[in-house]
């Protein structure tokens, strides 16, 4: 008797989507950080604003992909979570990359501007934590704003609950 196998396509979860887009966003962030360190403009505090823009774009693209795949069955908190997870994964990877880059190229990772701004010496560990915190907060705010655009418009919320 042959076993009958049904192939069910895996449902895209907010975690899986956020993790995948987080890794893609992290790759872009790490490449930008490496270029900034090699070209010598890493120490300019304005260069960090492009990091935030890359995080925002990555989170929005993750939410958009989640909406495209799930369609009208996308839960609001699922979309919100995928944006946060994307930014959190990307910033954790970027923070770890920053630590590695600081060890490999200590002269290129000049934090003098940051030290002057905050008034104290910024260690690599504190910089790692600051990167993760900045990424998490960027993800929370971006996902909240983006979900206002990508949320599902439901005329009957009880029907949406029954379908999920």
Short mmCIF file of N, CA and C in Angstrom, two decimals:
data_model
loop_
_atom_site.label_atom_id
_atom_site.label_comp_id
_atom_site.label_asym_id
_atom_site.label_seq_id
_atom_site.Cartn_x
_atom_site.Cartn_y
_atom_site.Cartn_z
N UNK A 1 0.85 -1.16 0.00
CA UNK A 1 0.00 0.00 0.00
C UNK A 1 0.90 1.23 0.00
N UNK A 2 0.75 2.04 -1.00
CA UNK A 2 1.59 3.24 -1.12
C UNK A 2 1.03 4.34 -0.24
N UNK A 3 1.94 5.01 0.41
CA UNK A 3 1.53 6.13 1.28
C UNK A 3 1.22 7.34 0.42
N UNK A 4 0.11 7.94 0.69
CA UNK A 4 -0.31 9.12 -0.04
C UNK A 4 0.19 10.35 0.71
N UNK A 5 1.00 11.10 0.05
CA UNK A 5 1.53 12.30 0.72
C UNK A 5 0.94 13.55 0.07
N UNK A 6 0.51 14.41 0.92
CA UNK A 6 0.01 15.69 0.43
C UNK A 6 1.03 16.74 0.78
N UNK A 7 1.36 17.51 -0.20
CA UNK A 7 2.34 18.57 0.07
C UNK A 7 1.59 19.87 0.34
N UNK A 8 1.76 20.30 1.54
CA UNK A 8 1.13 21.56 1.95
C UNK A 8 2.22 22.61 1.98
N UNK A 9 1.98 23.69 1.27
CA UNK A 9 2.95 24.78 1.26
C UNK A 9 3.03 25.39 2.66
N UNK A 10 4.24 25.58 3.16
CA UNK A 10 4.36 26.15 4.50
C UNK A 10 3.80 27.57 4.54
N UNK A 11 3.08 27.86 5.58
CA UNK A 11 2.52 29.19 5.75
C UNK A 11 3.64 30.12 6.20
N UNK A 12 3.70 31.26 5.58
CA UNK A 12 4.71 32.24 5.94
C UNK A 12 4.36 32.85 7.29
N UNK A 13 5.22 32.66 8.26
CA UNK A 13 4.99 33.21 9.59
C UNK A 13 5.70 34.55 9.72
N UNK A 14 5.24 35.40 10.65
CA UNK A 14 5.93 36.68 10.86
C UNK A 14 7.39 36.48 11.26
N UNK A 15 7.65 35.43 12.03
CA UNK A 15 9.02 35.18 12.50
C UNK A 15 9.93 34.79 11.34
N UNK A 16 9.46 33.86 10.51
CA UNK A 16 10.27 33.41 9.37
C UNK A 16 10.51 34.56 8.40
N UNK A 17 9.48 35.31 8.11
CA UNK A 17 9.59 36.44 7.19
C UNK A 17 10.53 37.50 7.77
N UNK A 18 10.34 37.83 9.03
CA UNK A 18 11.18 38.85 9.67
C UNK A 18 12.63 38.43 9.75
N UNK A 19 12.88 37.15 10.05
CA UNK A 19 14.25 36.66 10.14
C UNK A 19 14.93 36.72 8.77
N UNK A 20 14.21 36.29 7.73
CA UNK A 20 14.80 36.29 6.38
C UNK A 20 15.10 37.72 5.93
N UNK A 21 14.14 38.61 6.08
CA UNK A 21 14.38 39.99 5.68
C UNK A 21 15.38 40.68 6.61
N UNK A 22 15.45 40.25 7.85
CA UNK A 22 16.45 40.79 8.77
C UNK A 22 17.86 40.45 8.32
N UNK A 23 18.05 39.22 7.84
CA UNK A 23 19.37 38.82 7.35
C UNK A 23 19.74 39.57 6.07
N UNK A 24 18.77 39.78 5.20
CA UNK A 24 19.03 40.55 3.97
C UNK A 24 19.38 41.99 4.32
N UNK A 25 18.61 42.58 5.22
CA UNK A 25 18.88 43.96 5.65
C UNK A 25 20.23 44.04 6.34
N UNK A 26 20.57 43.04 7.13
CA UNK A 26 21.86 43.01 7.82
C UNK A 26 23.01 42.96 6.82
N UNK A 27 22.85 42.20 5.74
CA UNK A 27 23.90 42.13 4.72
C UNK A 27 24.14 43.50 4.11
N UNK A 28 23.08 44.23 3.83
CA UNK A 28 23.21 45.58 3.27
C UNK A 28 23.86 46.51 4.29
N UNK A 29 23.44 46.43 5.54
CA UNK A 29 24.01 47.27 6.59
C UNK A 29 25.49 46.98 6.80
N UNK A 30 25.86 45.72 6.81
CA UNK A 30 27.27 45.35 7.01
C UNK A 30 28.12 45.82 5.83
N UNK A 31 27.60 45.67 4.61
CA UNK A 31 28.34 46.15 3.43
C UNK A 31 28.53 47.66 3.50
N UNK A 32 27.48 48.39 3.87
CA UNK A 32 27.59 49.85 3.99
C UNK A 32 28.59 50.23 5.08
N UNK A 33 28.56 49.56 6.23
CA UNK A 33 29.47 49.86 7.31
C UNK A 33 30.91 49.58 6.91
N UNK A 34 31.13 48.49 6.19
CA UNK A 34 32.48 48.17 5.72
C UNK A 34 32.98 49.23 4.75
N UNK A 35 32.14 49.64 3.81
CA UNK A 35 32.53 50.69 2.86
C UNK A 35 32.81 52.00 3.60
N UNK A 36 31.97 52.34 4.56
CA UNK A 36 32.17 53.58 5.33
C UNK A 36 33.48 53.53 6.11
N UNK A 37 33.82 52.38 6.67
CA UNK A 37 35.06 52.25 7.42
C UNK A 37 36.27 52.32 6.49
N UNK A 38 36.18 51.67 5.33
CA UNK A 38 37.31 51.67 4.39
C UNK A 38 37.53 53.03 3.75
N UNK A 39 36.47 53.76 3.48
CA UNK A 39 36.59 55.08 2.86
C UNK A 39 36.81 56.19 3.87
N UNK A 40 36.70 55.88 5.15
CA UNK A 40 37.05 56.85 6.18
C UNK A 40 35.95 57.81 6.60
N UNK A 41 34.72 57.58 6.21
CA UNK A 41 33.65 58.48 6.67
C UNK A 41 32.79 57.85 7.75
N UNK A 42 33.26 56.77 8.34
CA UNK A 42 32.51 56.11 9.41
C UNK A 42 32.42 57.00 10.64
N UNK A 43 33.45 57.78 10.90
CA UNK A 43 33.47 58.59 12.12
C UNK A 43 32.50 59.76 12.07
N UNK A 44 31.98 60.08 10.90
CA UNK A 44 30.99 61.17 10.80
C UNK A 44 29.65 60.66 11.30
N UNK A 45 29.10 61.37 12.24
CA UNK A 45 27.86 60.91 12.88
C UNK A 45 26.68 60.91 11.90
N UNK A 46 26.77 61.74 10.85
CA UNK A 46 25.70 61.79 9.85
C UNK A 46 25.64 60.50 9.04
N UNK A 47 26.76 59.79 8.96
CA UNK A 47 26.80 58.55 8.18
C UNK A 47 25.87 57.50 8.79
N UNK A 48 25.60 57.61 10.08
CA UNK A 48 24.71 56.67 10.74
C UNK A 48 23.25 56.82 10.34
N UNK A 49 22.90 57.97 9.80
CA UNK A 49 21.50 58.15 9.40
C UNK A 49 21.13 57.24 8.23
N UNK A 50 22.11 56.88 7.41
CA UNK A 50 21.81 55.95 6.32
C UNK A 50 21.53 54.55 6.88
N UNK A 51 22.15 54.20 8.01
CA UNK A 51 21.84 52.93 8.68
C UNK A 51 20.36 52.88 9.05
N UNK A 52 19.87 53.96 9.60
CA UNK A 52 18.46 54.01 10.01
C UNK A 52 17.56 53.90 8.78
N UNK A 53 17.92 54.58 7.71
CA UNK A 53 17.12 54.51 6.48
C UNK A 53 17.10 53.08 5.92
N UNK A 54 18.24 52.40 5.96
CA UNK A 54 18.30 51.01 5.49
C UNK A 54 17.41 50.12 6.36
N UNK A 55 17.43 50.33 7.69
CA UNK A 55 16.56 49.56 8.59
C UNK A 55 15.09 49.80 8.28
N UNK A 56 14.74 51.06 8.03
CA UNK A 56 13.35 51.40 7.71
C UNK A 56 12.91 50.70 6.42
N UNK A 57 13.75 50.78 5.40
CA UNK A 57 13.41 50.15 4.12
C UNK A 57 13.28 48.64 4.28
N UNK A 58 14.19 48.02 5.02
CA UNK A 58 14.12 46.57 5.24
C UNK A 58 12.85 46.17 5.96
N UNK A 59 12.46 46.92 6.99
CA UNK A 59 11.24 46.60 7.73
C UNK A 59 10.00 46.76 6.87
N UNK A 60 9.94 47.82 6.10
CA UNK A 60 8.78 48.06 5.23
C UNK A 60 8.69 46.98 4.14
N UNK A 61 9.83 46.61 3.57
CA UNK A 61 9.80 45.56 2.56
C UNK A 61 9.36 44.22 3.15
N UNK A 62 9.76 43.94 4.39
CA UNK A 62 9.32 42.70 5.04
C UNK A 62 7.82 42.70 5.26
N UNK A 63 7.28 43.81 5.71
CA UNK A 63 5.83 43.92 5.93
C UNK A 63 5.09 43.81 4.60
N UNK A 64 5.62 44.46 3.58
CA UNK A 64 4.99 44.40 2.26
C UNK A 64 4.98 42.97 1.72
N UNK A 65 6.09 42.25 1.89
CA UNK A 65 6.15 40.86 1.44
C UNK A 65 5.15 40.01 2.22
N UNK A 66 5.07 40.22 3.52
CA UNK A 66 4.14 39.47 4.35
C UNK A 66 2.71 39.72 3.90
N UNK A 67 2.39 40.96 3.59
CA UNK A 67 1.04 41.31 3.11
C UNK A 67 0.77 40.68 1.74
N UNK A 68 1.76 40.70 0.85
CA UNK A 68 1.58 40.11 -0.47
C UNK A 68 1.33 38.61 -0.39
N UNK A 69 2.03 37.94 0.52
CA UNK A 69 1.87 36.48 0.64
C UNK A 69 0.58 36.13 1.35
N UNK A 70 0.28 36.81 2.45
CA UNK A 70 -0.90 36.47 3.25
C UNK A 70 -2.18 37.13 2.76
N UNK A 71 -2.07 38.20 2.01
CA UNK A 71 -3.24 38.88 1.45
C UNK A 71 -4.18 39.39 2.53
N UNK A 72 -5.46 39.12 2.35
CA UNK A 72 -6.47 39.59 3.31
C UNK A 72 -6.48 38.78 4.60
N UNK A 73 -5.61 37.80 4.70
CA UNK A 73 -5.55 36.98 5.92
C UNK A 73 -4.33 37.34 6.77
N UNK A 74 -3.77 38.52 6.53
CA UNK A 74 -2.62 38.95 7.32
C UNK A 74 -3.10 39.56 8.63
N UNK A 75 -2.70 38.97 9.75
CA UNK A 75 -3.08 39.57 11.03
C UNK A 75 -2.27 40.85 11.27
N UNK A 76 -2.91 41.81 11.90
CA UNK A 76 -2.25 43.10 12.16
C UNK A 76 -0.98 42.90 12.98
N UNK A 77 -1.08 42.15 14.07
CA UNK A 77 0.09 41.96 14.93
C UNK A 77 1.17 41.13 14.24
N UNK A 78 0.78 40.29 13.31
CA UNK A 78 1.77 39.54 12.53
C UNK A 78 2.60 40.46 11.66
N UNK A 79 1.94 41.40 11.01
CA UNK A 79 2.66 42.38 10.20
C UNK A 79 3.52 43.29 11.06
N UNK A 80 2.98 43.69 12.19
CA UNK A 80 3.72 44.55 13.13
C UNK A 80 4.95 43.80 13.64
N UNK A 81 4.77 42.54 13.98
CA UNK A 81 5.87 41.73 14.50
C UNK A 81 6.95 41.48 13.46
N UNK A 82 6.57 41.26 12.22
CA UNK A 82 7.56 40.99 11.19
C UNK A 82 8.46 42.20 10.96
N UNK A 83 7.92 43.40 11.08
CA UNK A 83 8.74 44.61 10.95
C UNK A 83 9.73 44.75 12.10
N UNK A 84 9.26 44.45 13.31
CA UNK A 84 10.13 44.54 14.48
C UNK A 84 11.23 43.48 14.43
N UNK A 85 10.87 42.26 14.08
CA UNK A 85 11.84 41.17 14.01
C UNK A 85 12.90 41.46 12.95
N UNK A 86 12.47 42.01 11.82
CA UNK A 86 13.41 42.37 10.76
C UNK A 86 14.47 43.33 11.27
N UNK A 87 14.03 44.41 11.91
CA UNK A 87 14.98 45.42 12.40
C UNK A 87 15.83 44.88 13.53
N UNK A 88 15.26 44.05 14.38
CA UNK A 88 16.02 43.50 15.51
C UNK A 88 17.10 42.53 15.03
N UNK A 89 16.75 41.63 14.13
CA UNK A 89 17.75 40.69 13.59
C UNK A 89 18.85 41.45 12.86
N UNK A 90 18.46 42.43 12.04
CA UNK A 90 19.46 43.20 11.29
C UNK A 90 20.39 43.96 12.22
N UNK A 91 19.85 44.56 13.27
CA UNK A 91 20.71 45.34 14.15
C UNK A 91 21.59 44.46 15.03
N UNK A 92 21.13 43.27 15.41
CA UNK A 92 21.98 42.35 16.17
C UNK A 92 23.17 41.90 15.30
N UNK A 93 22.89 41.53 14.06
CA UNK A 93 23.97 41.12 13.15
C UNK A 93 24.91 42.29 12.90
N UNK A 94 24.37 43.49 12.70
CA UNK A 94 25.21 44.67 12.48
C UNK A 94 26.07 44.96 13.72
N UNK A 95 25.50 44.82 14.90
CA UNK A 95 26.27 45.04 16.12
C UNK A 95 27.42 44.06 16.25
N UNK A 96 27.16 42.78 15.95
CA UNK A 96 28.23 41.78 16.00
C UNK A 96 29.28 42.05 14.93
N UNK A 97 28.84 42.48 13.74
CA UNK A 97 29.77 42.84 12.68
C UNK A 97 30.62 44.03 13.10
N UNK A 98 30.01 44.97 13.79
CA UNK A 98 30.73 46.14 14.29
C UNK A 98 31.84 45.73 15.26
N UNK A 99 31.54 44.78 16.15
CA UNK A 99 32.54 44.30 17.10
C UNK A 99 33.70 43.64 16.35
N UNK A 100 33.38 42.79 15.37
CA UNK A 100 34.42 42.12 14.59
C UNK A 100 35.25 43.14 13.83
N UNK A 101 34.59 44.12 13.23
CA UNK A 101 35.29 45.15 12.47
C UNK A 101 36.19 45.99 13.37
N UNK A 102 35.77 46.23 14.58
CA UNK A 102 36.57 46.99 15.54
C UNK A 102 37.84 46.23 15.90
N UNK A 103 37.73 44.91 16.00
CA UNK A 103 38.91 44.09 16.31
C UNK A 103 39.85 44.03 15.11
N UNK A 104 39.29 43.86 13.92
CA UNK A 104 40.10 43.70 12.71
C UNK A 104 40.71 45.03 12.26
N UNK A 105 39.94 46.10 12.29
CA UNK A 105 40.38 47.41 11.82
C UNK A 105 40.16 48.47 12.90
N UNK A 106 40.94 48.45 13.98
CA UNK A 106 40.67 49.38 15.08
C UNK A 106 40.86 50.85 14.71
N UNK A 107 41.74 51.15 13.77
CA UNK A 107 41.97 52.55 13.40
C UNK A 107 40.86 53.13 12.55
N UNK A 108 40.15 52.28 11.81
CA UNK A 108 39.07 52.75 10.94
C UNK A 108 37.78 53.02 11.72
N UNK A 109 37.65 52.42 12.87
CA UNK A 109 36.43 52.55 13.64
C UNK A 109 36.60 53.64 14.71
N UNK A 110 36.78 54.85 14.26
CA UNK A 110 37.02 55.97 15.16
C UNK A 110 35.69 56.46 15.73
N UNK A 111 35.57 56.39 17.05
CA UNK A 111 34.34 56.82 17.72
C UNK A 111 34.51 58.16 18.42
N UNK A 112 35.47 58.99 17.96
CA UNK A 112 35.75 60.27 18.60
C UNK A 112 34.53 61.18 18.58
N UNK A 113 33.82 61.25 17.45
CA UNK A 113 32.63 62.11 17.36
C UNK A 113 31.57 61.66 18.35
N UNK A 114 31.39 60.35 18.48
CA UNK A 114 30.39 59.83 19.40
C UNK A 114 30.80 60.12 20.84
N UNK A 115 32.11 60.00 21.13
CA UNK A 115 32.60 60.32 22.46
C UNK A 115 32.34 61.78 22.79
N UNK A 116 32.58 62.68 21.84
CA UNK A 116 32.35 64.10 22.07
C UNK A 116 30.87 64.40 22.26
N UNK A 117 30.02 63.71 21.52
CA UNK A 117 28.59 63.93 21.61
C UNK A 117 28.04 63.52 22.98
N UNK A 118 28.46 62.38 23.47
CA UNK A 118 27.95 61.87 24.74
C UNK A 118 28.79 62.27 25.94
N UNK A 119 30.01 62.73 25.70
CA UNK A 119 30.84 63.22 26.79
C UNK A 119 31.57 62.14 27.56
N UNK A 120 31.56 60.91 27.09
CA UNK A 120 32.31 59.85 27.77
C UNK A 120 32.78 58.85 26.73
N UNK A 121 33.74 58.04 27.13
CA UNK A 121 34.30 57.04 26.24
C UNK A 121 33.26 55.96 25.95
N UNK A 122 33.06 55.68 24.69
CA UNK A 122 32.08 54.69 24.27
C UNK A 122 32.79 53.39 23.94
N UNK A 123 32.63 52.39 24.78
CA UNK A 123 33.29 51.11 24.54
C UNK A 123 32.57 50.36 23.43
N UNK A 124 33.22 49.31 22.96
CA UNK A 124 32.65 48.51 21.87
C UNK A 124 31.37 47.81 22.34
N UNK A 125 31.35 47.34 23.58
CA UNK A 125 30.17 46.66 24.10
C UNK A 125 28.99 47.61 24.20
N UNK A 126 29.24 48.82 24.69
CA UNK A 126 28.16 49.82 24.78
C UNK A 126 27.70 50.20 23.38
N UNK A 127 28.63 50.28 22.43
CA UNK A 127 28.25 50.58 21.04
C UNK A 127 27.38 49.46 20.47
N UNK A 128 27.71 48.21 20.78
CA UNK A 128 26.89 47.08 20.34
C UNK A 128 25.48 47.20 20.91
N UNK A 129 25.37 47.48 22.18
CA UNK A 129 24.05 47.62 22.81
C UNK A 129 23.29 48.81 22.24
N UNK A 130 24.00 49.89 21.95
CA UNK A 130 23.35 51.07 21.36
C UNK A 130 22.82 50.76 19.96
N UNK A 131 23.59 49.99 19.19
CA UNK A 131 23.15 49.61 17.84
C UNK A 131 21.88 48.76 17.92
N UNK A 132 21.86 47.80 18.83
CA UNK A 132 20.69 46.93 18.97
C UNK A 132 19.48 47.73 19.46
N UNK A 133 19.69 48.62 20.42
CA UNK A 133 18.59 49.44 20.92
C UNK A 133 18.05 50.36 19.84
N UNK A 134 18.95 51.00 19.09
CA UNK A 134 18.53 51.88 18.01
C UNK A 134 17.75 51.10 16.95
N UNK A 135 18.21 49.90 16.64
CA UNK A 135 17.52 49.08 15.65
C UNK A 135 16.16 48.63 16.12
N UNK A 136 16.06 48.25 17.39
CA UNK A 136 14.77 47.81 17.92
C UNK A 136 13.76 48.95 17.92
N UNK A 137 14.18 50.11 18.36
CA UNK A 137 13.27 51.27 18.39
C UNK A 137 12.88 51.70 16.98
N UNK A 138 13.82 51.65 16.06
CA UNK A 138 13.50 51.97 14.66
C UNK A 138 12.48 50.98 14.11
N UNK A 139 12.64 49.70 14.43
CA UNK A 139 11.71 48.68 13.96
C UNK A 139 10.32 48.86 14.53
N UNK A 140 10.22 49.19 15.81
CA UNK A 140 8.92 49.38 16.46
C UNK A 140 8.18 50.55 15.81
N UNK A 141 8.86 51.66 15.67
CA UNK A 141 8.21 52.86 15.11
C UNK A 141 7.87 52.66 13.64
N UNK A 142 8.80 52.10 12.88
CA UNK A 142 8.57 51.88 11.45
C UNK A 142 7.42 50.91 11.22
N UNK A 143 7.40 49.81 11.97
CA UNK A 143 6.33 48.82 11.80
C UNK A 143 4.97 49.42 12.16
N UNK A 144 4.94 50.23 13.19
CA UNK A 144 3.68 50.86 13.59
C UNK A 144 3.15 51.77 12.49
N UNK A 145 4.03 52.56 11.91
CA UNK A 145 3.61 53.47 10.83
C UNK A 145 3.27 52.69 9.56
N UNK A 146 4.12 51.73 9.19
CA UNK A 146 3.89 50.97 7.95
C UNK A 146 2.61 50.15 8.02
N UNK A 147 2.26 49.65 9.19
CA UNK A 147 1.05 48.84 9.30
C UNK A 147 -0.21 49.67 9.10
N UNK A 148 -0.13 50.98 9.26
CA UNK A 148 -1.29 51.81 8.96
C UNK A 148 -1.59 51.79 7.47
N UNK A 149 -0.57 51.57 6.68
CA UNK A 149 -0.75 51.49 5.23
C UNK A 149 -1.09 50.06 4.79
N UNK A 150 -0.42 49.07 5.37
CA UNK A 150 -0.57 47.69 4.91
C UNK A 150 -1.63 46.88 5.65
N UNK A 151 -2.28 47.45 6.65
CA UNK A 151 -3.25 46.66 7.40
C UNK A 151 -4.43 46.26 6.53
N UNK A 152 -5.05 45.17 6.92
CA UNK A 152 -6.19 44.64 6.19
C UNK A 152 -7.43 45.44 6.58
N UNK A 153 -8.17 45.87 5.57
CA UNK A 153 -9.42 46.58 5.82
C UNK A 153 -10.53 45.55 5.93
N UNK A 154 -11.06 45.41 7.12
CA UNK A 154 -12.07 44.38 7.37
C UNK A 154 -13.42 45.06 7.61
N UNK A 155 -14.41 44.61 6.82
CA UNK A 155 -15.74 45.16 7.04
C UNK A 155 -16.46 44.41 8.16
N UNK A 156 -16.10 43.13 8.34
CA UNK A 156 -16.71 42.32 9.38
C UNK A 156 -15.59 41.63 10.18
N UNK A 157 -15.19 42.20 11.31
CA UNK A 157 -14.07 41.64 12.06
C UNK A 157 -14.34 40.22 12.58
N UNK A 158 -15.58 39.88 12.87
CA UNK A 158 -15.88 38.53 13.35
C UNK A 158 -15.66 37.49 12.27
N UNK A 159 -15.96 37.85 11.03
CA UNK A 159 -15.71 36.94 9.91
C UNK A 159 -14.20 36.74 9.74
N UNK A 160 -13.42 37.78 9.94
CA UNK A 160 -11.96 37.66 9.84
C UNK A 160 -11.43 36.71 10.90
N UNK A 161 -11.99 36.76 12.11
CA UNK A 161 -11.57 35.86 13.19
C UNK A 161 -11.90 34.41 12.86
N UNK A 162 -13.06 34.19 12.25
CA UNK A 162 -13.49 32.84 11.92
C UNK A 162 -12.61 32.25 10.82
N UNK A 163 -12.15 33.08 9.87
CA UNK A 163 -11.33 32.60 8.75
C UNK A 163 -9.92 32.29 9.19
N UNK A 164 -9.42 32.92 10.24
CA UNK A 164 -8.03 32.74 10.65
C UNK A 164 -7.82 31.51 11.39
#
